[in-house]
Amino acid sequence: MSEFDLIRRYFTRPAPNSLLGVGDDAALVQTSPGNVLAVSSDMLVCGTHFLANTDAFSLGHKTLAVNLSDMAAMGATPRWATLAIALPEADEAWLAQFSAGFFALAERHGTELIGGDTTKGPLNLCVTIFGEVPAHLALRRSGAKMGDEIWVSGCLGDAALALAHLQGRIVLAEAALAATLPALHQPQPRVELGLALRGIASSAIDISDGLLGDLGHILEASNVAAQLDFAALPISVTLRGFLSNPSAARYILCGGDDYELCFTAPVAMHGQILSIAARLALPLTSIGKITAGSGCVVQDAFANPLTMESSGYDHFR
Ligand code: ADP
Ligand code: MG
């Protein structure tokens, strides 16, 4: 199969919301009036971001999901994406599964694949995503204010728990693995939440490298500190059953790959945020507050500070 057959068969779909999609030297798109482009890239590298034996459908899903998650964190509507892909070989069964996973999620979020690049090489998947948002409504990291509540969507730590099992660091029972694997392999980007938080959240970020590390980015950009209540952190029934494990707090606070949103909002928005949670059928939990100073203190159930060599995942440390 030639490179061009491969692109035509697996990566070319109708793109009715673009002036020109896959097949020319560049795609042509137009933003809707009153909006600016929100642009972000995320690359998944075999061995660093996923294990070599990860199934192709899940990989297709996750390659796009991590990018949609950035749009969610920005309060942007995802519209278009490009896919740069290095493949060790043209394995048609793999490509069929990968593109099925990718397009299933793309269709769910009305996102069109409008271009990319295909080369031979060690498996590497890079999406650039283009969204739209009215400039003044974009959810930046820099808007958190003293006294704001800190919120998180969904629950934390399941992906890290599943990964620890796959890497042989812990052993999960079959049911526990089945309950946590979807968080690792098929994270659900919180796009609708990001849109609902326009004009309500004062800052937002998606949790890709662990709550403490990613909240840390908000604190730094906003020049504020945070106090978190460990007992308030939302966790699954599965992880609750694991709380006595010495690593549990680390999965919850520093485990990567959650792809939930962490955001701040004035206390006056509390009720509206709970209404959004009900409307989206997505748990939103208040986990602490923004304070003056710098850094983040996590308090245990007795209001004592929990000590952790915190921070998120850093590729170069
Ligand atoms: P060029 O040589 O001009 O860069 P390519 O041969 O790389 O063009 O690509 C041909 C067309 O296919 C372009 O429109 C490009 O955007 C698209 N394309 C290439 N690879 C992919 C891919 N993996 N997914 C989607 N579109 C792709
Ligand atoms: Mg090219």
Coordinates of C-alpha atoms and ligand atoms in Angstrom, one line a residue:
M1 CA 0.0 0.0 0.0
S2 CA 1.4 3.4 -0.9
E3 CA 1.6 6.3 1.5
F4 CA -1.2 8.0 -0.4
D5 CA -3.5 5.0 -0.4
L6 CA -2.9 4.7 3.3
I7 CA -3.9 8.4 3.9
R8 CA -6.9 8.1 1.6
R9 CA -8.2 4.9 3.2
Y10 CA -7.5 5.5 6.9
F11 CA -7.3 9.3 7.4
T12 CA -9.6 10.9 4.8
R13 CA -13.2 11.6 5.9
P14 CA -15.6 14.3 4.8
A15 CA -14.9 17.7 6.4
P16 CA -18.1 19.8 5.9
N17 CA -17.0 22.5 8.3
S18 CA -13.8 23.2 6.4
L19 CA -13.3 25.0 3.1
L20 CA -10.7 22.3 2.2
G21 CA -9.7 19.2 4.1
V22 CA -7.2 16.4 3.5
G23 CA -5.6 16.1 0.0
D24 CA -4.0 19.5 -0.9
D25 CA -0.9 21.2 0.4
A26 CA -2.8 22.8 3.2
A27 CA -6.3 22.8 4.6
L28 CA -8.4 25.9 4.6
V29 CA -10.6 26.8 7.5
Q30 CA -12.5 29.9 8.7
T31 CA -13.4 30.7 12.3
S32 CA -16.9 31.9 13.2
P33 CA -17.4 35.6 13.8
G34 CA -16.4 36.8 17.3
N35 CA -14.1 33.8 17.9
V36 CA -10.3 33.4 18.0
L37 CA -8.4 30.2 17.3
A38 CA -7.3 28.1 20.3
V39 CA -4.3 25.9 19.1
S40 CA -2.6 23.1 20.9
S41 CA -0.4 20.1 20.1
D42 CA 0.1 16.9 22.1
M43 CA 2.4 14.1 21.1
L44 CA 2.2 10.4 22.3
V45 CA 5.5 8.5 22.1
C46 CA 5.6 4.7 22.3
G47 CA 7.3 3.7 25.6
T48 CA 6.9 7.2 27.1
H49 CA 3.2 7.8 26.9
F50 CA 1.8 4.3 26.2
L51 CA 3.0 0.7 26.4
A52 CA 3.9 -1.0 23.1
N53 CA 1.1 -3.5 23.5
T54 CA -1.7 -0.9 23.9
D55 CA -4.6 -1.8 21.5
A56 CA -4.8 0.4 18.5
F57 CA -8.5 1.5 19.0
S58 CA -7.6 2.9 22.4
L59 CA -4.5 4.6 21.1
G60 CA -6.6 6.3 18.3
H61 CA -9.0 7.4 21.0
K62 CA -6.4 8.6 23.4
T63 CA -4.3 10.4 20.7
L64 CA -7.3 12.7 20.1
A65 CA -8.6 12.7 23.7
V66 CA -5.5 14.3 25.2
N67 CA -5.8 17.1 22.6
L68 CA -9.6 17.6 23.1
S69 CA -8.8 17.8 26.8
D70 CA -6.6 20.9 26.2
M71 CA -9.5 22.5 24.3
A72 CA -11.8 21.7 27.3
A73 CA -9.3 23.3 29.7
M74 CA -9.3 26.4 27.5
G75 CA -13.1 26.6 27.3
A76 CA -12.8 26.2 23.5
T77 CA -15.0 24.4 21.0
P78 CA -12.8 21.9 19.2
R79 CA -13.3 22.2 15.4
W80 CA -10.3 20.9 13.4
A81 CA -7.3 18.6 14.0
T82 CA -4.2 17.5 12.1
L83 CA -2.4 14.2 12.7
A84 CA 1.3 13.7 12.2
I85 CA 2.1 10.0 12.5
A86 CA 5.3 7.9 12.3
L87 CA 4.6 4.2 11.8
P88 CA 7.1 1.4 11.8
E89 CA 5.1 -0.4 9.1
A90 CA 1.8 -0.1 7.2
D91 CA -0.1 -2.6 9.3
E92 CA -3.6 -2.4 7.9
A93 CA -5.4 -4.2 10.8
W94 CA -3.7 -1.7 13.2
L95 CA -4.5 1.3 11.0
A96 CA -8.1 0.3 10.7
Q97 CA -8.5 0.0 14.5
F98 CA -6.5 3.2 15.2
S99 CA -8.5 5.3 12.8
A100 CA -11.8 3.8 14.1
G101 CA -10.9 4.9 17.6
F102 CA -9.8 8.3 16.5
F103 CA -12.8 9.1 14.3
A104 CA -15.3 7.7 16.8
L105 CA -14.2 10.3 19.3
A106 CA -13.8 13.0 16.6
E107 CA -17.4 12.5 15.5
R108 CA -18.7 12.7 19.0
H109 CA -17.1 16.1 19.4
G110 CA -17.7 17.4 15.9
T111 CA -14.0 17.7 15.2
E112 CA -12.7 17.3 11.7
L113 CA -9.3 15.7 10.6
I114 CA -8.2 18.2 8.0
G115 CA -4.5 17.2 7.4
G116 CA -1.3 15.8 8.7
D117 CA 1.8 14.0 7.8
T118 CA 2.7 10.3 7.5
T119 CA 6.2 8.9 7.7
K120 CA 8.0 5.7 8.5
G121 CA 9.6 5.5 11.9
P122 CA 9.3 4.4 15.5
L123 CA 5.6 4.7 16.5
N124 CA 4.8 8.4 17.3
L125 CA 1.5 10.1 17.2
C126 CA 1.1 13.9 17.2
V127 CA -2.1 15.8 16.9
T128 CA -2.5 19.6 16.6
I129 CA -6.0 20.7 17.4
F130 CA -7.7 23.9 16.5
G131 CA -10.7 25.2 18.5
E132 CA -12.7 28.4 18.8
V133 CA -13.5 30.6 21.7
P134 CA -14.5 34.3 22.1
A135 CA -11.1 35.8 23.3
H136 CA -12.5 37.2 26.5
L137 CA -14.1 33.9 27.6
A138 CA -11.0 31.7 27.2
L139 CA -10.2 29.9 30.5
R140 CA -6.6 30.8 31.3
R141 CA -4.3 29.5 34.0
S142 CA -3.7 33.0 35.3
G143 CA -7.0 34.1 36.6
A144 CA -7.3 32.4 40.1
K145 CA -8.0 34.8 42.9
M146 CA -7.6 34.6 46.7
G147 CA -10.7 33.1 48.2
D148 CA -11.7 31.2 45.1
E149 CA -12.8 27.6 45.5
I150 CA -10.8 24.9 43.7
W151 CA -12.8 22.3 41.9
V152 CA -12.0 19.0 40.1
S153 CA -14.2 17.0 37.7
G154 CA -14.7 13.2 37.8
C155 CA -12.4 11.3 40.0
L156 CA -8.6 11.1 40.4
G157 CA -6.0 8.4 40.4
D158 CA -7.7 5.5 38.5
A159 CA -5.4 5.8 35.4
A160 CA -2.3 5.8 37.6
L161 CA -3.7 2.8 39.5
A162 CA -4.3 0.8 36.3
L163 CA -0.8 1.8 35.0
A164 CA 0.8 0.6 38.2
H165 CA -0.8 -2.8 37.6
L166 CA 0.3 -3.0 34.0
Q167 CA 3.8 -2.1 35.0
G168 CA 3.8 -4.8 37.6
R169 CA 4.2 -2.4 40.6
I170 CA 1.0 -3.6 42.2
V171 CA -1.5 -6.4 41.5
L172 CA -5.1 -5.5 41.0
A173 CA -8.0 -8.0 41.1
E174 CA -9.7 -8.6 37.8
A175 CA -12.7 -6.5 38.6
A176 CA -10.5 -3.6 39.9
L177 CA -8.5 -3.7 36.7
A178 CA -11.6 -3.7 34.6
A179 CA -13.0 -0.7 36.5
T180 CA -9.8 1.4 36.2
L181 CA -8.4 0.5 32.7
P182 CA -10.9 2.8 30.8
A183 CA -9.5 5.8 32.7
L184 CA -6.1 5.0 31.4
H185 CA -6.9 3.8 27.9
Q186 CA -10.0 5.8 26.9
P187 CA -10.1 9.0 29.0
Q188 CA -13.2 11.2 28.3
P189 CA -12.2 14.7 27.5
R190 CA -14.4 17.2 29.5
V191 CA -15.2 19.4 26.5
E192 CA -18.8 20.2 27.5
L193 CA -17.6 21.1 31.0
G194 CA -15.1 23.5 29.6
L195 CA -17.8 25.2 27.6
A196 CA -20.1 25.4 30.5
L197 CA -17.4 27.0 32.7
R198 CA -17.0 30.0 30.3
G199 CA -17.7 33.1 32.4
I200 CA -17.9 31.1 35.6
A201 CA -14.4 29.7 36.2
S202 CA -11.6 32.1 37.0
S203 CA -8.9 29.7 35.8
A204 CA -8.7 26.1 34.5
I205 CA -6.2 23.4 33.5
D206 CA -6.6 19.8 32.5
I207 CA -4.9 17.2 34.7
S208 CA -2.4 15.3 32.5
D209 CA 0.6 15.2 34.9
G210 CA -1.2 14.8 38.3
L211 CA -3.3 17.2 40.3
L212 CA -0.5 18.8 42.4
G213 CA 1.7 19.4 39.4
D214 CA -1.0 20.8 37.2
L215 CA -2.7 22.9 39.9
G216 CA 0.8 24.2 40.6
H217 CA 0.8 25.7 37.1
I218 CA -2.4 27.6 37.9
L219 CA -0.9 28.8 41.2
E220 CA 2.3 30.0 39.5
A221 CA 0.5 31.7 36.7
S222 CA -1.9 33.4 39.1
N223 CA 0.6 34.2 41.8
V224 CA -1.4 32.6 44.5
A225 CA -1.2 29.5 46.9
A226 CA -3.7 26.7 47.6
Q227 CA -5.0 24.7 50.5
L228 CA -6.4 21.3 49.6
D229 CA -8.5 19.0 51.7
F230 CA -7.2 15.4 51.1
A231 CA -10.4 13.8 52.4
A232 CA -12.5 15.8 49.9
L233 CA -10.6 14.6 46.8
P234 CA -13.0 12.5 44.6
I235 CA -11.9 8.9 44.1
S236 CA -13.5 5.8 42.7
V237 CA -14.8 3.0 44.8
T238 CA -11.9 0.9 43.5
L239 CA -9.3 3.4 44.7
R240 CA -11.1 3.8 48.0
G241 CA -10.5 0.1 48.6
F242 CA -6.8 0.8 48.0
L243 CA -6.4 3.7 50.4
S244 CA -4.4 1.8 52.9
N245 CA -1.7 1.2 50.3
P246 CA 1.3 3.6 50.9
S247 CA 1.2 4.6 47.2
A248 CA -2.5 5.5 47.2
A249 CA -2.0 9.2 48.0
R250 CA 0.6 9.5 45.2
Y251 CA -1.8 8.0 42.6
I252 CA -4.5 10.5 43.6
L253 CA -2.3 13.6 44.0
C254 CA 0.5 13.0 41.5
G255 CA -0.6 10.2 39.2
G256 CA -0.8 11.3 35.6
D257 CA -3.3 10.7 32.8
D258 CA -6.5 11.7 34.7
Y259 CA -7.6 14.2 32.0
E260 CA -10.1 15.7 34.4
L261 CA -10.4 19.5 34.6
C262 CA -9.1 21.4 37.7
F263 CA -10.5 24.9 37.9
T264 CA -11.1 27.8 40.3
A265 CA -14.1 29.9 40.7
P266 CA -15.5 32.6 43.1
V267 CA -17.4 31.1 46.0
A268 CA -20.5 32.9 44.6
M269 CA -20.5 30.5 41.7
H270 CA -20.8 27.4 43.9
G271 CA -24.5 26.8 43.2
Q272 CA -24.1 27.3 39.5
I273 CA -21.3 24.9 39.4
L274 CA -23.3 22.2 41.1
S275 CA -26.1 22.8 38.6
I276 CA -23.6 22.3 35.7
A277 CA -22.6 19.0 37.4
A278 CA -26.2 17.9 37.5
R279 CA -26.9 18.9 33.9
L280 CA -23.8 17.1 32.6
A281 CA -24.2 14.2 35.0
L282 CA -20.5 14.7 35.9
P283 CA -19.4 14.9 39.5
L284 CA -17.8 18.3 40.3
T285 CA -16.1 18.5 43.7
S286 CA -14.9 21.4 45.7
I287 CA -11.5 20.3 47.0
G288 CA -9.9 23.4 48.6
K289 CA -9.4 27.1 48.3
I290 CA -7.0 29.6 46.9
T291 CA -4.9 31.5 49.5
A292 CA -2.2 34.1 49.5
G293 CA 1.5 33.3 49.0
S294 CA 2.9 30.4 46.9
G295 CA 2.8 26.6 46.9
C296 CA 0.1 24.1 47.8
V297 CA -0.6 22.6 51.2
V298 CA -2.6 19.3 51.4
Q299 CA -4.4 18.8 54.7
D300 CA -5.4 15.4 56.0
A301 CA -8.7 14.7 57.8
F302 CA -7.3 16.2 61.0
A303 CA -6.2 19.4 59.3
N304 CA -2.5 18.4 59.5
P305 CA -0.4 19.0 56.5
L306 CA 0.3 15.9 54.5
T307 CA 4.0 15.7 53.4
M308 CA 4.7 14.6 49.8
E309 CA 7.6 15.0 47.4
S310 CA 4.9 16.4 45.2
S311 CA 4.9 17.8 41.7
G312 CA 3.8 16.2 38.5
Y313 CA 5.5 14.2 35.8
D314 CA 8.4 15.9 34.3
H315 CA 10.1 14.3 31.2
F316 CA 13.5 15.8 32.0
R317 CA 13.8 15.1 35.7
Ligands
ADP1 P1 3.0 17.2 1.3 O1 4.0 16.4 0.7 O2 2.5 18.4 0.5 O3 3.3 17.6 2.7 P2 1.6 14.9 2.0 O4 1.9 13.9 1.0 O5 2.4 14.8 3.3 O6 1.7 16.3 1.4 O7 0.1 14.8 2.4 C1 -0.9 14.7 1.4 C2 -2.2 15.2 2.1 O8 -2.6 14.2 3.1 C3 -2.1 16.5 2.8 O9 -3.4 17.2 2.7 C4 -1.9 16.1 4.2 O10 -2.4 17.1 5.1 C5 -2.7 14.8 4.3 N1 -2.2 13.9 5.3 C6 -1.0 13.3 5.4 N2 -0.9 12.4 6.4 C7 -2.1 12.5 7.1 C8 -2.6 11.9 8.2 N3 -1.9 11.0 9.0 N4 -3.8 12.2 8.6 C9 -4.5 13.1 7.9 N5 -4.1 13.7 6.8 C10 -2.9 13.4 6.4
MG2 MG 3.7 16.4 4.2

